[in-house]
XYZ file of C-alpha atoms in Angstrom:
786
model
C 5.358 -15.253 54.427
C 1.830 -13.960 56.352
C -0.223 -16.713 55.971
C -2.434 -17.716 59.210
C -3.231 -21.318 60.121
C -6.685 -20.909 58.716
C -7.466 -19.079 55.661
C -11.196 -18.083 56.570
C -11.830 -14.489 56.730
C -12.052 -14.027 60.878
C -8.977 -15.587 61.250
C -6.950 -13.017 58.600
C -4.317 -11.089 60.243
C -5.017 -7.442 60.227
C -2.457 -5.115 61.261
C -2.665 -2.566 64.048
C -3.389 1.207 63.223
C -0.575 2.706 63.934
C 0.831 0.312 61.418
C -1.915 0.727 58.437
C -0.629 3.742 55.832
C -1.997 7.084 56.654
C -4.027 8.610 53.888
C -2.720 10.469 51.292
C 0.620 9.814 52.436
C 3.231 9.063 49.265
C 3.497 5.543 48.214
C 6.938 5.234 48.700
C 7.401 5.713 52.137
C 4.362 3.266 52.992
C 6.072 0.676 55.781
C 9.141 2.908 55.981
C 8.753 5.712 57.707
C 6.324 6.391 60.943
C 5.147 9.559 62.601
C 7.842 12.197 64.225
C 10.543 10.052 62.055
C 10.843 6.948 63.613
C 10.759 3.766 61.599
C 7.916 1.984 60.844
C 7.578 -1.769 61.019
C 6.865 -3.081 57.749
C 3.124 -4.283 56.832
C 3.192 -8.031 56.940
C 1.703 -9.337 53.673
C -1.365 -11.148 53.343
C -2.727 -13.737 51.183
C -6.221 -14.597 50.670
C -8.321 -16.824 48.081
C -8.746 -13.732 45.976
C -5.094 -12.728 46.079
C -3.977 -15.960 45.125
C -6.182 -15.991 42.113
C -4.420 -12.810 41.303
C -0.918 -13.996 41.888
C -1.798 -17.356 39.866
C -3.420 -15.683 36.659
C -0.359 -12.721 36.850
C 2.003 -15.971 37.023
C 0.344 -17.543 33.882
C 0.155 -14.597 32.102
C 4.003 -13.794 32.360
C 4.275 -17.813 31.522
C 2.554 -16.775 27.970
C 4.958 -14.338 26.857
C 7.077 -15.168 24.158
C 10.928 -15.175 24.585
C 11.171 -12.846 21.699
C 9.757 -9.904 23.885
C 11.984 -11.233 26.843
C 14.932 -11.426 24.676
C 14.378 -7.966 22.948
C 13.944 -6.028 26.372
C 16.993 -7.568 27.470
C 15.903 -10.407 29.627
C 19.122 -12.126 30.518
C 17.585 -15.691 31.272
C 14.965 -15.838 28.651
C 11.853 -18.504 29.556
C 11.791 -21.903 28.215
C 11.561 -22.302 24.432
C 12.856 -18.737 23.631
C 16.569 -19.641 22.542
C 17.659 -18.252 19.451
C 16.695 -20.919 16.372
C 20.249 -22.676 15.139
C 18.977 -22.078 11.480
C 20.771 -19.688 9.241
C 17.765 -18.442 6.920
C 17.899 -14.948 5.519
C 14.737 -13.049 6.684
C 13.862 -10.251 3.812
C 11.933 -7.439 5.227
C 9.706 -4.779 3.116
C 8.283 -1.327 3.369
C 6.201 -1.102 0.220
C 3.249 1.902 -1.114
C 3.434 1.106 -4.750
C 4.647 -2.305 -4.371
C 8.424 -1.511 -6.282
C 9.934 -2.072 -3.141
C 8.034 -5.706 -2.870
C 9.073 -6.596 -6.540
C 12.962 -6.094 -5.541
C 12.407 -7.440 -2.267
C 11.130 -11.076 -4.631
C 13.722 -10.569 -6.596
C 16.115 -10.562 -3.978
C 14.615 -13.612 -2.331
C 14.568 -15.793 -6.320
C 18.134 -14.830 -6.392
C 18.903 -16.012 -2.371
C 17.677 -19.261 -3.689
C 20.519 -20.446 -5.117
C 22.771 -20.016 -2.189
C 21.414 -23.436 -0.534
C 24.856 -24.199 1.202
C 24.603 -20.537 3.014
C 21.160 -20.240 3.742
C 18.631 -23.012 5.469
C 15.349 -20.670 3.523
C 14.768 -17.443 2.457
C 11.722 -15.385 3.720
C 10.197 -12.150 2.324
C 7.298 -10.351 3.788
C 6.057 -7.005 4.743
C 7.462 -5.079 7.615
C 4.165 -5.271 9.551
C 3.090 -8.635 9.123
C 6.564 -9.728 10.790
C 6.700 -9.916 14.697
C 9.288 -7.155 15.496
C 9.530 -8.559 18.858
C 11.461 -11.708 17.535
C 14.314 -9.614 15.538
C 16.755 -9.988 17.515
C 16.773 -13.909 16.947
C 17.243 -13.231 13.620
C 20.958 -13.778 11.789
C 20.565 -12.508 8.283
C 18.126 -9.521 7.568
C 17.499 -7.261 4.817
C 15.676 -4.203 4.658
C 14.218 -2.359 1.435
C 11.936 0.433 2.621
C 10.481 3.061 0.171
C 9.318 6.592 0.952
C 5.612 8.072 0.630
C 5.421 11.892 0.434
C 8.147 14.004 2.587
C 9.754 11.135 4.042
C 7.208 9.035 5.583
C 6.907 4.881 6.142
C 4.834 3.544 3.811
C 1.736 1.904 5.585
C 3.102 -1.416 5.794
C 5.915 -0.502 7.590
C 4.528 2.224 10.140
C 3.669 -0.086 13.166
C 7.518 -1.767 12.738
C 8.884 1.708 12.604
C 7.576 3.133 15.611
C 8.396 0.338 17.306
C 12.144 0.610 16.490
C 11.726 4.150 18.284
C 10.543 2.698 21.331
C 13.123 4.229 23.826
C 13.483 1.410 25.951
C 15.131 -0.832 23.324
C 18.658 -1.452 25.052
C 21.355 -0.251 22.649
C 23.130 -3.432 21.468
C 20.011 -5.393 21.274
C 20.526 -6.619 17.628
C 24.329 -7.008 18.141
C 23.696 -10.592 16.558
C 21.907 -9.313 13.814
C 24.091 -8.941 10.145
C 21.615 -6.868 8.441
C 21.528 -4.342 4.887
C 18.976 -2.090 3.789
C 18.327 -0.875 0.218
C 16.387 2.574 -0.173
C 13.997 3.595 -3.336
C 13.950 7.123 -3.721
C 14.099 10.025 -5.974
C 16.428 13.107 -5.919
C 13.358 15.293 -7.072
C 12.201 15.030 -3.417
C 13.830 17.353 -0.702
C 13.853 14.430 1.472
C 15.850 11.810 -0.866
C 15.305 8.265 0.896
C 14.644 9.673 4.029
C 13.410 6.119 5.194
C 16.103 4.266 4.787
C 18.373 6.614 6.124
C 16.934 6.738 9.090
C 16.239 2.953 9.455
C 19.914 2.371 8.479
C 20.909 4.870 11.692
C 18.681 3.328 13.847
C 19.779 -0.205 13.424
C 23.429 1.063 13.883
C 22.331 2.622 17.288
C 20.805 -1.094 17.879
C 23.634 -2.341 17.688
C 22.750 -4.330 14.343
C 25.882 -5.519 12.353
C 25.614 -3.307 8.754
C 27.092 -5.276 6.299
C 26.744 -3.212 3.130
C 27.390 0.596 3.080
C 24.042 2.542 2.923
C 25.663 5.067 -0.101
C 25.856 1.501 -2.241
C 21.844 1.037 -1.420
C 20.253 4.237 -2.098
C 18.315 3.601 -5.339
C 17.480 6.918 -7.071
C 15.053 6.850 -10.029
C 16.508 9.444 -11.815
C 19.372 8.022 -12.495
C 19.762 6.456 -16.066
C 18.475 3.509 -15.437
C 16.156 3.882 -12.488
C 16.689 2.138 -9.437
C 17.657 -1.075 -11.061
C 21.137 1.040 -12.132
C 21.988 0.545 -8.481
C 19.913 -2.321 -7.314
C 21.500 -4.608 -9.209
C 25.200 -4.297 -8.162
C 24.011 -3.912 -4.746
C 22.086 -7.397 -4.770
C 25.774 -9.184 -5.979
C 27.557 -7.230 -3.175
C 24.837 -7.755 -0.324
C 24.579 -11.723 -1.226
C 28.618 -12.166 -1.750
C 29.017 -10.440 1.696
C 26.303 -12.598 3.423
C 27.160 -15.311 2.047
C 31.160 -14.672 3.444
C 30.107 -13.971 6.812
C 29.079 -17.624 7.176
C 31.126 -19.732 9.070
C 31.153 -22.964 6.663
C 30.101 -21.270 3.562
C 32.719 -21.147 0.731
C 32.753 -17.520 -0.238
C 34.733 -17.860 -3.579
C 32.143 -20.613 -4.776
C 29.221 -18.710 -3.312
C 30.416 -15.424 -5.276
C 30.886 -18.087 -8.458
C 27.313 -19.221 -8.065
C 25.891 -15.578 -7.355
C 26.985 -14.266 -10.640
C 26.022 -17.663 -12.623
C 22.804 -18.131 -11.767
C 21.434 -20.584 -14.501
C 18.762 -19.481 -16.775
C 16.528 -22.203 -15.598
C 13.461 -20.710 -13.562
C 12.660 -22.171 -10.075
C 9.056 -23.146 -9.505
C 6.533 -20.345 -9.506
C 5.308 -19.482 -5.877
C 2.177 -20.784 -7.133
C 3.385 -24.224 -8.794
C 5.285 -25.168 -5.153
C 1.538 -25.459 -3.489
C -1.047 -25.788 -5.988
C -1.664 -28.034 -9.605
C -2.980 -25.752 -11.494
C -4.680 -26.910 -14.390
C -6.182 -24.457 -17.721
C -9.223 -26.105 -19.088
C -9.909 -25.137 -22.744
C -13.341 -25.415 -23.557
C -13.969 -22.336 -26.195
C -12.326 -21.378 -29.408
C -9.641 -18.214 -28.741
C -10.484 -17.863 -32.707
C -14.189 -17.690 -32.322
C -15.356 -14.147 -33.019
C -18.771 -14.931 -31.787
C -17.762 -15.398 -28.218
C -17.659 -12.049 -27.900
C -21.486 -12.384 -27.238
C -20.486 -13.925 -23.647
C -19.344 -11.101 -22.419
C -22.374 -10.151 -20.226
C -20.857 -13.200 -18.245
C -17.936 -11.030 -16.995
C -19.864 -9.234 -14.579
C -18.646 -6.144 -11.738
C -19.297 -8.899 -9.098
C -17.268 -11.703 -10.952
C -14.492 -9.274 -11.239
C -14.811 -9.031 -7.247
C -15.015 -12.273 -6.561
C -11.764 -13.242 -8.787
C -10.166 -10.939 -6.517
C -11.143 -12.430 -3.352
C -10.236 -16.101 -4.873
C -6.590 -14.668 -5.670
C -6.192 -13.279 -2.276
C -6.888 -16.477 -0.504
C -4.811 -18.419 -2.799
C -2.025 -15.876 -2.753
C -2.244 -16.616 0.891
C -2.177 -20.192 0.771
C 0.910 -19.945 -1.192
C 2.741 -18.241 1.072
C 2.956 -14.952 -1.053
C 1.677 -12.840 2.172
C 3.042 -14.403 5.020
C 6.217 -16.258 4.923
C 6.523 -19.113 2.789
C 8.248 -22.276 3.830
C 11.007 -22.947 1.163
C 13.746 -25.917 1.856
C 12.681 -26.625 5.600
C 10.677 -29.219 5.064
C 13.205 -31.253 2.813
C 15.707 -30.967 5.446
C 14.315 -32.141 8.219
C 13.338 -28.649 9.889
C 10.679 -28.259 12.054
C 8.259 -25.467 10.851
C 8.459 -23.241 14.206
C 12.006 -22.719 12.931
C 11.967 -21.554 9.502
C 8.527 -23.275 8.043
C 5.042 -21.405 6.955
C 3.904 -18.773 9.096
C 0.101 -18.839 9.159
C -1.856 -16.033 10.997
C -1.899 -17.469 14.153
C 1.832 -17.721 14.278
C 1.604 -13.882 14.929
C 0.292 -14.183 18.198
C -1.331 -10.983 20.330
C 1.650 -10.481 22.107
C 3.413 -9.158 18.949
C 0.735 -6.502 18.122
C 0.973 -7.166 14.943
C -1.903 -7.585 12.659
C -1.452 -9.430 9.776
C -1.340 -7.868 6.030
C -5.334 -7.571 4.867
C -6.512 -7.849 8.148
C -10.209 -6.505 8.548
C -9.284 -5.379 12.154
C -6.616 -2.413 11.171
C -7.415 -0.284 8.298
C -3.532 0.851 7.800
C -2.471 -2.828 7.708
C -5.284 -3.711 4.953
C -4.277 -0.517 2.727
C -1.004 -2.016 2.687
C -1.288 -5.250 0.678
C -3.498 -6.661 -1.968
C -5.413 -8.817 0.438
C -6.952 -5.778 1.462
C -8.255 -5.054 -2.056
C -10.760 -7.320 -2.465
C -14.027 -7.299 -0.928
C -14.963 -3.872 -2.158
C -18.213 -2.441 -1.726
C -20.234 -2.178 -5.109
C -21.963 1.378 -6.136
C -24.124 2.943 -9.500
C -23.077 5.766 -11.248
C -25.428 8.464 -11.086
C -23.766 10.980 -12.957
C -20.737 11.681 -15.148
C -20.190 14.823 -17.092
C -17.574 17.197 -18.311
C -16.371 19.944 -16.463
C -13.648 20.970 -18.869
C -12.645 20.105 -22.310
C -9.436 19.054 -23.086
C -7.569 20.307 -26.283
C -4.321 19.635 -27.550
C -1.567 21.180 -29.515
C 0.016 20.331 -32.296
C 1.282 16.865 -31.635
C 5.241 16.795 -31.842
C 6.720 14.039 -34.068
C 8.696 11.400 -32.973
C 11.968 12.836 -34.138
C 11.384 16.019 -32.362
C 11.677 14.337 -28.972
C 15.142 13.158 -28.414
C 15.994 10.467 -25.647
C 19.046 12.325 -24.731
C 17.289 15.437 -24.164
C 14.215 14.161 -22.726
C 13.610 14.510 -19.255
C 14.072 12.103 -16.707
C 10.539 12.681 -15.234
C 9.971 10.383 -18.095
C 6.744 11.964 -19.998
C 5.751 14.917 -21.564
C 2.600 16.638 -21.712
C 0.272 15.185 -24.795
C -2.756 17.460 -24.302
C -1.941 20.906 -22.581
C -5.245 20.852 -21.135
C -6.271 17.277 -20.390
C -9.973 16.723 -19.884
C -11.938 16.505 -16.479
C -15.174 15.168 -15.773
C -17.349 14.667 -12.780
C -18.562 11.113 -11.775
C -21.036 11.081 -8.894
C -21.548 7.395 -6.797
C -24.201 6.192 -4.960
C -22.961 4.375 -2.506
C -23.801 0.954 -1.526
C -24.045 -0.885 1.512
C -21.032 -3.383 3.022
C -18.250 -1.072 2.733
C -15.878 -1.905 5.251
C -16.326 1.913 6.753
C -19.838 2.017 6.208
C -21.640 3.846 3.831
C -20.846 7.206 5.143
C -17.543 9.351 4.921
C -16.414 12.866 6.412
C -14.857 15.744 4.322
C -11.412 14.947 3.074
C -11.747 11.333 2.830
C -10.618 9.222 -0.282
C -12.633 6.960 -2.073
C -10.634 4.631 -4.367
C -11.839 2.874 -7.898
C -11.185 -0.425 -8.911
C -10.624 0.288 -12.884
C -11.735 -2.993 -14.938
C -9.695 -4.121 -18.244
C -11.939 -3.541 -21.402
C -12.713 -7.092 -22.989
C -11.435 -6.689 -26.238
C -8.041 -6.475 -24.205
C -8.499 -9.187 -22.249
C -9.561 -11.422 -25.254
C -6.415 -10.157 -26.703
C -4.109 -10.857 -24.252
C -5.783 -14.486 -23.563
C -5.148 -15.266 -26.839
C -1.141 -14.179 -26.927
C -0.321 -15.440 -23.314
C -2.586 -18.875 -23.438
C -4.064 -19.275 -26.420
C -7.253 -19.531 -24.807
C -10.474 -17.749 -24.683
C -11.887 -15.920 -21.296
C -14.556 -18.384 -20.864
C -12.066 -21.028 -19.958
C -11.180 -21.960 -16.940
C -7.942 -22.217 -14.452
C -8.336 -25.014 -12.014
C -5.615 -24.867 -8.576
C -5.565 -27.909 -6.559
C -3.623 -28.209 -3.362
C -0.652 -30.724 -3.867
C -1.152 -31.787 -0.093
C -5.166 -32.182 -0.693
C -5.048 -35.320 -3.070
C -6.675 -35.988 -6.393
C -7.592 -33.547 -9.208
C -9.613 -30.677 -9.491
C -12.410 -32.920 -11.714
C -12.295 -35.376 -9.830
C -13.385 -33.274 -6.468
C -15.580 -31.449 -7.851
C -17.351 -34.269 -9.451
C -17.812 -35.567 -5.498
C -18.943 -31.907 -4.531
C -21.444 -31.834 -6.799
C -23.103 -35.183 -6.086
C -23.392 -34.002 -2.285
C -24.501 -30.515 -2.821
C -27.874 -29.928 -1.583
C -28.627 -26.869 -3.565
C -29.488 -28.612 -6.642
C -27.067 -26.765 -9.022
C -23.457 -26.091 -9.579
C -21.898 -23.490 -7.646
C -20.645 -20.312 -9.348
C -17.554 -20.671 -11.662
C -15.518 -18.508 -9.265
C -15.959 -20.157 -5.912
C -16.303 -24.118 -7.290
C -14.965 -26.789 -5.650
C -13.677 -26.725 -1.565
C -10.807 -25.430 -0.079
C -8.097 -27.887 -1.556
C -9.896 -27.068 -5.413
C -10.205 -23.431 -7.094
C -11.218 -22.349 -10.386
C -12.051 -19.016 -12.307
C -12.612 -17.864 -15.577
C -9.598 -16.393 -17.309
C -11.385 -13.722 -18.322
C -12.269 -12.696 -14.610
C -8.271 -13.092 -14.063
C -6.998 -10.786 -16.683
C -10.274 -8.170 -16.359
C -10.118 -7.814 -12.623
C -7.208 -9.491 -10.828
C -4.101 -8.227 -12.801
C -2.786 -5.114 -14.636
C -2.411 -5.697 -18.637
C -3.095 -2.332 -20.034
C -0.676 0.559 -17.385
C 1.474 -1.177 -15.216
C 5.089 -1.933 -16.692
C 6.001 -5.464 -16.145
C 8.789 -6.011 -13.700
C 12.150 -7.621 -14.198
C 10.875 -11.320 -13.418
C 8.256 -10.981 -16.606
C 11.057 -10.482 -18.787
C 12.943 -13.700 -17.391
C 9.710 -15.534 -17.864
C 9.566 -14.347 -21.112
C 12.984 -15.232 -21.826
C 12.358 -19.214 -20.877
C 9.269 -19.177 -22.454
C 10.718 -17.440 -25.966
C 10.983 -20.066 -29.052
C 12.783 -17.789 -31.311
C 16.612 -17.304 -30.815
C 16.904 -13.859 -31.894
C 14.149 -12.808 -29.566
C 15.563 -14.599 -26.824
C 18.779 -13.228 -27.054
C 17.179 -9.520 -26.830
C 15.409 -10.581 -23.540
C 18.942 -12.182 -22.150
C 20.533 -8.704 -22.554
C 17.631 -7.277 -21.330
C 18.765 -9.281 -17.677
C 22.393 -8.631 -17.933
C 24.073 -5.844 -16.079
C 24.918 -4.297 -19.576
C 22.001 -4.376 -20.670
C 19.821 -2.915 -17.495
C 19.910 0.842 -18.655
C 18.324 -0.277 -22.275
C 15.630 -2.202 -20.002
C 14.589 0.550 -18.366
C 14.560 2.990 -21.491
C 12.663 0.260 -23.133
C 10.015 -0.580 -20.589
C 9.843 1.738 -17.710
C 10.729 5.162 -19.932
C 8.459 4.209 -22.535
C 5.650 3.040 -19.800
C 5.518 -0.116 -21.653
C 2.332 -2.528 -20.517
C 2.343 -5.926 -20.405
C -0.246 -6.161 -23.419
C 2.169 -4.783 -25.200
C 5.279 -6.581 -24.695
C 3.389 -9.608 -25.104
C 2.551 -8.673 -28.316
C 5.800 -7.636 -29.352
C 7.829 -10.261 -28.432
C 5.559 -13.292 -30.496
C 7.720 -16.376 -29.647
C 6.209 -16.170 -26.316
C 2.668 -16.571 -27.244
C 0.792 -19.206 -25.995
C 3.980 -20.687 -24.302
C 3.967 -19.252 -21.002
C 3.280 -21.326 -18.110
C 0.058 -20.398 -16.313
C 1.855 -20.504 -12.930
C 4.676 -18.017 -13.909
C 2.223 -15.514 -15.571
C 0.248 -15.338 -12.347
C 3.416 -14.700 -10.518
C 5.003 -12.302 -12.382
C 2.309 -10.325 -14.235
C 1.656 -6.934 -12.094
C -1.727 -7.146 -9.853
C -4.186 -4.683 -10.132
C -5.025 -2.309 -7.632
C -7.588 0.446 -7.036
C -7.086 4.179 -7.711
C -7.844 6.865 -5.257
C -9.417 10.079 -5.671
C -10.770 12.814 -3.121
C -13.902 12.442 -2.464
C -15.500 16.176 -3.802
C -18.827 15.828 -1.933
C -20.398 16.184 1.392
C -21.850 13.402 2.946
C -25.165 14.723 3.000
C -25.415 15.061 -0.555
C -26.319 11.047 -0.945
C -23.299 10.166 -3.349
C -19.288 10.654 -3.314
C -18.304 12.904 -6.178
C -14.893 12.423 -7.952
C -13.373 15.115 -10.031
C -10.995 13.460 -12.312
C -8.530 14.581 -14.675
C -8.290 12.163 -17.872
C -4.757 11.236 -18.020
C -3.244 11.509 -21.569
C 0.641 11.775 -22.116
C 3.093 11.249 -25.003
C 6.544 9.503 -23.867
C 9.647 10.399 -25.218
C 9.355 7.689 -28.481
C 5.998 10.062 -29.251
C 3.677 7.118 -28.155
C 0.395 8.166 -26.835
C -0.534 6.685 -22.970
C -3.790 6.528 -21.698
C -4.947 6.578 -18.003
C -6.325 3.109 -16.954
C -8.772 3.992 -14.636
C -9.927 7.607 -15.754
C -9.121 7.761 -19.429
C -10.047 4.047 -20.465
C -12.993 3.707 -17.806
C -14.401 6.216 -16.050
C -14.836 8.219 -19.378
C -17.007 5.465 -20.742
C -19.146 4.634 -17.957
C -22.654 5.842 -18.232
C -25.554 6.344 -15.875
C -26.777 2.972 -13.717
C -23.697 1.398 -14.306
C -21.814 -0.553 -11.097
C -18.395 0.492 -9.680
C -16.704 -0.991 -7.459
C -15.140 1.260 -4.451
C -13.241 1.227 -0.961
C -13.228 4.456 1.131
C -10.885 5.177 3.085
C -9.750 7.893 6.044
C -7.927 11.017 4.359
C -5.536 13.197 5.806
C -7.285 16.607 6.108
C -9.390 17.008 9.270
C -13.091 18.937 9.081
C -12.883 21.690 11.888
C -15.910 20.884 14.491
C -16.039 24.623 15.164
C -18.421 26.159 12.808
C -17.333 29.571 13.699
C -13.840 28.887 12.932
C -12.314 30.607 9.601
C -11.187 28.451 7.104
C -7.934 29.082 4.482
C -8.496 26.285 1.344
C -5.868 26.430 -1.244
C -6.671 23.855 -3.713
C -5.751 24.460 -7.615
C -6.970 22.261 -10.688
C -8.411 19.472 -9.456
C -6.884 19.859 -5.919
C -10.357 21.848 -5.402
C -12.323 18.311 -4.866
C -11.519 17.934 -0.989
C -11.881 21.898 -0.591
C -15.613 21.526 -2.268
C -16.175 18.256 0.236
C -15.537 21.101 3.012
C -17.170 23.765 1.784
C -20.482 21.752 1.396
C -20.348 20.258 4.407
C -19.655 24.096 5.745
C -22.757 25.192 3.992
C -24.867 22.127 5.287
C -23.966 23.072 8.645
C -24.755 26.499 8.345
C -28.291 25.850 7.493
C -28.768 23.036 10.378
C -27.326 25.771 13.208
C -28.690 28.930 11.936
C -28.200 30.150 15.564
C -24.220 30.076 14.966
C -22.411 32.258 12.892
C -20.371 30.422 10.150
C -17.067 31.666 9.803
C -15.480 33.072 6.695
C -14.143 31.628 4.174
C -10.824 32.036 2.049
C -10.607 30.290 -0.862
C -7.349 30.211 -3.343
C -7.917 28.560 -6.636
C -5.824 28.392 -9.729
C -6.028 26.965 -13.154
C -4.357 27.651 -17.041
C -7.048 29.496 -18.725
C -10.379 31.196 -17.040
C -12.766 29.832 -19.653
C -11.276 26.401 -21.348
C -10.466 24.274 -17.626
C -12.090 26.616 -15.091
C -13.824 23.478 -12.912
C -16.860 23.980 -10.838
C -16.987 27.755 -12.177
C -20.588 28.206 -11.785
C -20.534 27.082 -8.319
C -17.791 29.054 -7.029
C -19.730 32.397 -8.191
C -22.779 31.143 -6.819
C -20.850 30.575 -3.138
C -19.333 34.339 -4.020
C -22.605 35.927 -4.797
C -24.602 33.964 -1.535
C -22.159 35.070 0.716
C -20.696 31.418 1.439
C -16.886 33.337 1.193
C -18.101 36.560 2.949
C -15.340 38.637 1.147
C -15.223 42.234 0.922
C -17.619 42.385 -1.961
C -19.972 39.842 -0.701
C -23.914 41.147 0.463
C -22.923 39.989 4.031
C -21.072 42.110 6.188
C -17.766 40.855 7.638
C -17.863 38.730 10.639
C -16.946 39.983 14.317
C -15.170 37.441 15.972
C -15.318 38.062 19.646
C -14.317 34.614 21.187
C -10.682 35.161 20.971
C -9.354 37.130 24.166
C -7.912 40.579 22.848
C -8.073 39.721 19.083
C -11.813 41.113 18.281
C -10.701 41.623 14.325
C -12.964 42.477 11.669
C -12.252 39.869 9.195
C -13.271 38.716 5.774
C -12.808 35.546 3.672
C -13.095 35.823 -0.375
C -12.323 33.960 -3.454
C -9.225 34.449 -5.214
C -7.989 32.862 -8.442
C -4.768 32.708 -10.440
C -4.796 31.870 -14.422
C -1.443 31.187 -15.213
C -1.598 30.813 -19.089
C -4.507 33.806 -19.573
C -1.877 36.521 -20.235
C 0.856 34.785 -21.949
C 3.536 38.028 -20.778
C 2.560 37.437 -16.932
C 2.049 34.391 -15.488
C -0.150 34.219 -11.951
C 0.331 31.507 -9.815
C -1.714 30.706 -6.645
C 1.407 31.805 -4.149
C 1.000 35.449 -6.015
C -2.278 35.621 -4.738
C -1.596 34.473 -1.444
C 1.553 36.840 -1.553
C -0.221 39.949 -2.654
C -3.225 38.956 0.362
C -0.581 37.993 2.813
C -2.036 40.674 5.079
C -5.402 39.173 4.796
C -4.115 35.810 4.997
C -2.166 36.885 8.399
C -5.454 38.097 10.008
C -6.958 34.696 9.476
C -4.486 33.101 10.896
C -4.074 35.057 14.138
C -8.149 34.635 14.434
C -7.263 30.472 14.492
C -8.558 29.808 11.033
C -8.195 26.155 10.124
């Protein structure tokens, strides 16, 4: 309507002035009421080439919206191609911060693969990697969620959770979804399993059919047996319940399959995509091989991490896996392997590991590959660690030991100050802000690397593992020789990037040293399952089988998690597995090595990122000494000029922009690190802007002893003497805050310290200092202290 016989501008229809919208008239009244309340004729629509182009562009944009988006928003007539898939797959979504929830999700996936009569495929992925708008199209979904802090979602769950909280989501929009929730929590925290409870309630509000009671799926780390004590029975009930709602499944047959899973392991995720070859060229028993330790550099370890991340991505470890879809003739769009292109911008979901989203980057292994390399400019001791008489093993009984799993070996541990000269190439540049975090990658000791290579694969670290894609054709050796003939560089490719995209190779030593955690992380249950299948000795195989049974779950937790046993220790104890573990299974089951975060203790203008690290030295309930991998094993031994891999991250502390704002800083022990960064930045800003009166600083610090473990003691006393804190005894007088209306009061800062063990009869903590100086603190708060 409104088209004239000619589309030229000179013949375009224009309504008379009395029918044109009046200025400042409400939009809802345009074309409805005229002056004096008379009915106004509606303005005839016009159409030009520009309006036609806009309409066509809008129609094209709407046609590109996925059917899942329309379905989620409650559309009754979806667009073409948006019908729900008819396959009956099981989707497992997890939110994990340290990998525990991911481990349980992958275990559930392995158990569910045996129910081929029930599920066409079983897919597992992080929540933020899944296009949440497609959730109403799913039929069977299991959520496994952990907590961080005080009931906050993990970083690879935040966007998924924010979308579920949208107010425009209709109640009942998930009415066709069968769901179950399992939570990982700890009753020592106030908000125990908070995210799992919130997720369960929100899914109920949206109409999901919750098949398993939430109370059965709340794992507690404080239970005797840990989270495993509740996860094992919950897993069996969940699979039986999901199998029972399947119309064509035999419930009794499915229950029998679930409770009598075969002891044979299915193919590892690596072996479903790659042909793995271990080329043994060096003698593992030759002691002269230690001279080759110089081959294993920091850069080669980072290159190995990048290569393994690429293999993990290709193997479907991060994204949705293609399981039995090809065998059943299903299309990839139904339940096949999803690539990054499958997560279109319409879903507003960035794949895990993408450099475009820092929160998603930090949630998976793919984000911890391309780190920056700095150099150690200083490594000195701040506080001397000392230890009381070491208790004997008999003094610590399992029955009386705390569920916190460890007791201190050192009453006061050693604290070190490490300065890192930042290098170029960081994702966030070479700068940071006060309160930010630096994550450091700890590398394994080469002596431990050689020992694990020997007992796991009966090989040397110099030997090479090759990964050839099964759909690429040919072997790695053949493809590599062809590649070298066509090379224009006149030399072989680096060992970590040798070959084309269908053939990748890496040294075993670089894998063990920089990719997998053999000296701090306890192996998961799947690792013991792999060892059971690899054990040659029947006695050891029976013991491993008992560990994996329901009756032995508590004993496995006592042996493994509670004692903080490492991969190297478990491999050494079950000697019949040595040299008999397939490479693909070991790489699939061994824990990955992640960087350790530290609060930066320096100002961005200091020229380096300082780390205040407490050396971790503990004793287990059975009297075994444990050393921290990153602190006691790695940072403590770094010398000046040595390289170090790091990642910069934004912290949760925000530095105030107003130089006149008073500061209240509370940092006991090594918690003083971010406070030191803020103080140094305040000193730099006050010197750069002398015309502005810097606000006072009120610092509360605490430790055990005044002389033994008081870190940065000289710095604090020098700042106090210079008037940085502007305390009552400082040379400078109190500051007058005049920019706060009706609150021009004299306020001071100050340095307040508490030493909890200085006087045995009177323990004083930071909270006691705050309470005694409550009026002083309240005055700062009234004057808008930060």
